[in-house]
Amino acid sequence: MRRTAGAATLIWVLLVLVGVVVVARATYVADLSAFLPRTPSPQQRLLIEQLREGPAAHLMIVALQGADARTRARASTQLARLLASDPAFVAVNNGDAARLARDREFLFRHRYLLSADVTRQRFTAEGLRAAISDSLDRLASPEGLLVKPLFARDPTGELLGIIDSLGPGQAPHTTEGVWSSPDGTRALLLVQTRAAGSDTDAQQAACEAIRRAFAAVVAALPEGQDGAVRLLMSGPPVFAVAARAIIKSEVVRLSSLSAALIVVLLLAVYRSLPALLLTLVPVASGALAGVACVAAGFGAVHGITLGFGITLIGEAVDYSIYLFIQAAADFRHLVWPTIRLGVLTSVCGFAALLPSAFPGLAQLGLYSIAGLIAAALVTRFVLPAWRQRVHSIRDLTAAGAAVARVLERAASARAVLVLVPVLAATALYAHRGALWSRELASLNPVSLADQALDERLRAEAGAPEVRYLAIASGPDREAALAAAQALSERLAALVESGVIGGFESPARFLPPLATQSARRDALPAAPELRARLTTALSGLPVRAAVFAPFIDDVEAARQAPPLTPADLAGTSLGAALDALLVKGSGGWSALLPVSATSGDLSSAAIAQLRAAVAADPAAHAAVLDLKGEADRLYSGYLSAALRLALAGFAAIVLLLVIALRSLSRMLRVVLPLALSVLAVVGLLAAAGRPLTILHVVGLLLIVAVGSNYALFFDRTRAQPHAGSVPRTLASLLVANLATVVAFGVLAVSRVAVLADLGSTVAPGALLALLFSAMLAGSALRPGAARG
Amino acid sequence: MRLLATRRHGHVRFEEVHQIAMLERPLESSGELVYEAPDHLEERTLAPRVETLVLDHGVLTARRGSRTTTLPLREYPQVAPFVESIRATLAGDRAALERLFRVRFTGDLAHWTLRLTPADSTLARAVKDIRIEGAREAIRTVEIRQNDGDRSVLTIGPEIPP
């Protein structure tokens, strides 16, 4: 006996050392990858690429509020200047006139390569006459002021045509010369980071660079105004950083809170420091084993797993509580077999999570299995040897007897339990329309207030969330641009027929070389153009001599080299090109965000869009519905979680039938658990909380964790004269409180997924104990106690 | 001004002459003006070519043939005086007029003249002044003079019965 204990301790010490090494060398991540599927479908792969690297993943909205408009404008200009010189940012736009002028200047200089109207037909005498007549109409309209300075150089109105094709102005309002919210109370800047959305470290550095630049700008403001300006930031890079920070801080905060509460609970119960310390040994060993196994099995440990793992504290502590509170003599033969079966049922429950495509859940499964097994084994083989040195644990027989009396009174009212399924069914029926949350957003660790701010700033900045993307790809940049150009023509037809509202395309400001040379070839040589112009102008109120600058510009365009990405540098079109033309692992992709005429695209419109995009199979184009795909991903997780939870439940039932060798004993164990699940679902529905994937997992855990209590009652009933009922009850109550504390702490988390899990399991575990006791019948009677 | 503001709806004929130095002869056009208080103004040119200009809630939309151009006035502040002067006068919106111009009223109710000079330096670069003549609640002519010597005169004709 002593020798086995010594050997067990030695093995334990060795394993702890191995665990410490593995845990110390493990990688920890806290980005959104915890929520992305492990083995994505092709559509999901596109979605993930967009979430990680897409244009939206680089875009930050920065707002300045407080002080007066002039001060904000000044701060905006200086902030933009500071950030523009920082290589962490591809583009910084605050709507100042200089940038607008640069963009116009670029479009004007290259108008004959950029305008889709440049064709051979347009430069015939008839074509020129029609285009110039249009410009004359414009001259005589309020737009005349815009057209007049350009008329002699651009009589065919190419610049206005290009500006029109780039889409209706969605630019924000302007106050004091810089972008502002419509009410003028906030200055707005759009900032594009160089780093991809998935590079959280770089995004964090970018966020810090903005804060630093802002602090410098504020410090340089005149006395009296410096304190009044405030900085607001939003957008996916900010969210990625915030999500990581919040997960990190929540894991630290909640695990310390949970540990502190359990320590207080155990100290109050044991009144013995050594017993407390020994109780924590299996917990710490379990946590170590869990993290080490996840690190070894998944390569990287998600922060969210550690958050979920807080629950292990509450569960693993139970085993040593049973060891210390129940009579020492009973442990090996009475208590341990029950614990063993309890661990096995819990393992069944968590094992059901292992196949989940949602990495956070799969990691939670592995973490908990490893942790529980380790904690149980340490309790069984390592702790008993040390237990003898702890003499002064309070005898809880009296307290247990009191608990038994209370529970017995409750048990006499067990007929009330019939109401549980009735009430739960009523609540579920009443809320049947809004029972499930079907949006991926329900997993979002970012607070609702931050999401609301993002929505508001987006609306103010005219940067709506892109939902539909047409993607054209090719082996190189030129091929992707050519595919985008071909796709643009088909999408233009959809705009024309009102199916879609509009679209953007990188080919508009960087046309593929073939298109550029076709346009250049459409331009006639100077003498020819002069002759055609003379014919075109007959009868129009303008002389050909006015257009000498036009003839010079066309001739210059005929000689100019083709446009390259370098020509766009420093303009907002260059920033747009960076966002919409991206190099991926397998080549280049051109992204064409598609917008609806109003609101969302109808399903008929989506079908037409998909058909148009798929019309040319050689073009390698696809449509991606970002929100739809994300929600499909989530509902996939949800239905998988439901299936897995049912499988886990079935496995637990099967295990109980085998272990207890009796259908009726199994039913007696399962009935109170099923009732607690029903009660919790009913409560959640009645509280108007739509069920998320973590609630489903929580329900499974109610069964997995609650079975431990039910099994003890089953044992006391099966062997009425073995062990002390009051001490068993006392240990169950303490163990239950520890579990409820751990999950209850999660329930107050600011991270939605943690809160969902905690708010399901904490009441569920409590009810599982209560219902098990109420249904235990004669097993509770103190008369059955041996003393 | 208050008298003008009482008017909710108007539908009139107009003629317009633009004198532009670059061109050999003035551009003449005619059509109908439709006004719905307070911020919808429509200029339907019928001759020489059909063209519709709509100012609605600060966005100017021009339709020529199959082509539509949209100009949000806040993005093109230099265009604003050309349409805002007419709209704000029709709406009796003195505050809007005074945001853009210095306003001088002469004459009497039976025959009045508003002389608008741009308040803002960016506007002043293009537009020299605007003279609006009217009688009681009706506008008769709007003359816009630009700094480069170009000018336009809009003459408002009789009301078109509904």
Coordinates of C-alpha atoms in Angstrom, one line a residue, chain A residues 104 117 130 133-134 136-143 145-146 148 151 161 163-164 169-173 539-543 546, chain B residues 16 18 20 22-25 27 49 51 53 60 62 64 67-72 74-76 78-79 82-83 126 146 148 150:
Chain A
R104 CA -9.4 64.1 -59.5
D117 CA -16.8 55.4 -73.0
A130 CA -23.1 63.7 -79.5
S133 CA -23.7 68.3 -77.3
D134 CA -24.1 66.6 -74.0
L136 CA -23.0 71.9 -73.9
D137 CA -26.2 70.9 -72.1
R138 CA -24.2 70.5 -68.9
L139 CA -22.6 73.9 -69.4
A140 CA -26.1 75.4 -69.4
S141 CA -27.0 73.6 -66.1
P142 CA -26.0 74.1 -62.5
E143 CA -23.2 71.6 -63.3
L145 CA -19.5 75.5 -63.2
L146 CA -17.9 72.0 -62.9
K148 CA -16.6 74.9 -67.8
F151 CA -14.5 72.0 -71.4
G161 CA -18.3 59.8 -66.9
I163 CA -16.7 59.8 -61.6
D164 CA -20.2 58.6 -62.3
G169 CA -20.9 59.8 -53.7
Q170 CA -21.2 57.9 -50.5
A171 CA -18.6 60.2 -49.0
P172 CA -19.3 61.5 -45.5
H173 CA -20.4 65.1 -44.8
G539 CA -24.1 73.8 -86.4
L540 CA -23.0 73.8 -82.8
P541 CA -22.3 77.1 -81.1
V542 CA -18.6 76.5 -80.5
R543 CA -15.5 76.9 -82.7
V546 CA -11.4 76.2 -78.6
Chain B
E16 CA -33.4 80.4 -69.8
H18 CA -26.9 81.4 -70.9
I20 CA -20.9 81.9 -72.2
M22 CA -16.3 80.4 -74.9
L23 CA -19.3 79.9 -77.1
E24 CA -20.2 81.7 -80.3
R25 CA -23.8 82.4 -79.3
L27 CA -27.5 78.8 -75.2
R49 CA -33.3 68.7 -75.8
E51 CA -33.3 67.0 -69.8
L53 CA -32.8 68.3 -63.2
L60 CA -29.1 67.2 -57.5
A62 CA -29.5 65.2 -63.8
R64 CA -30.1 63.3 -70.1
R67 CA -27.6 58.9 -68.4
T68 CA -28.2 59.9 -64.9
T69 CA -25.7 62.0 -62.9
T70 CA -26.0 62.5 -59.2
L71 CA -24.4 65.5 -57.4
P72 CA -24.8 65.7 -53.6
R74 CA -22.6 69.1 -49.9
E75 CA -19.8 67.5 -52.0
Y76 CA -20.0 70.2 -54.6
Q78 CA -19.7 75.5 -55.6
V79 CA -22.8 74.2 -57.4
F82 CA -27.1 78.0 -58.6
V83 CA -29.9 75.9 -57.2
A126 CA -17.2 81.6 -59.2
Q146 CA -20.3 84.8 -62.8
D148 CA -15.6 85.5 -65.7
D150 CA -20.6 84.6 -68.2

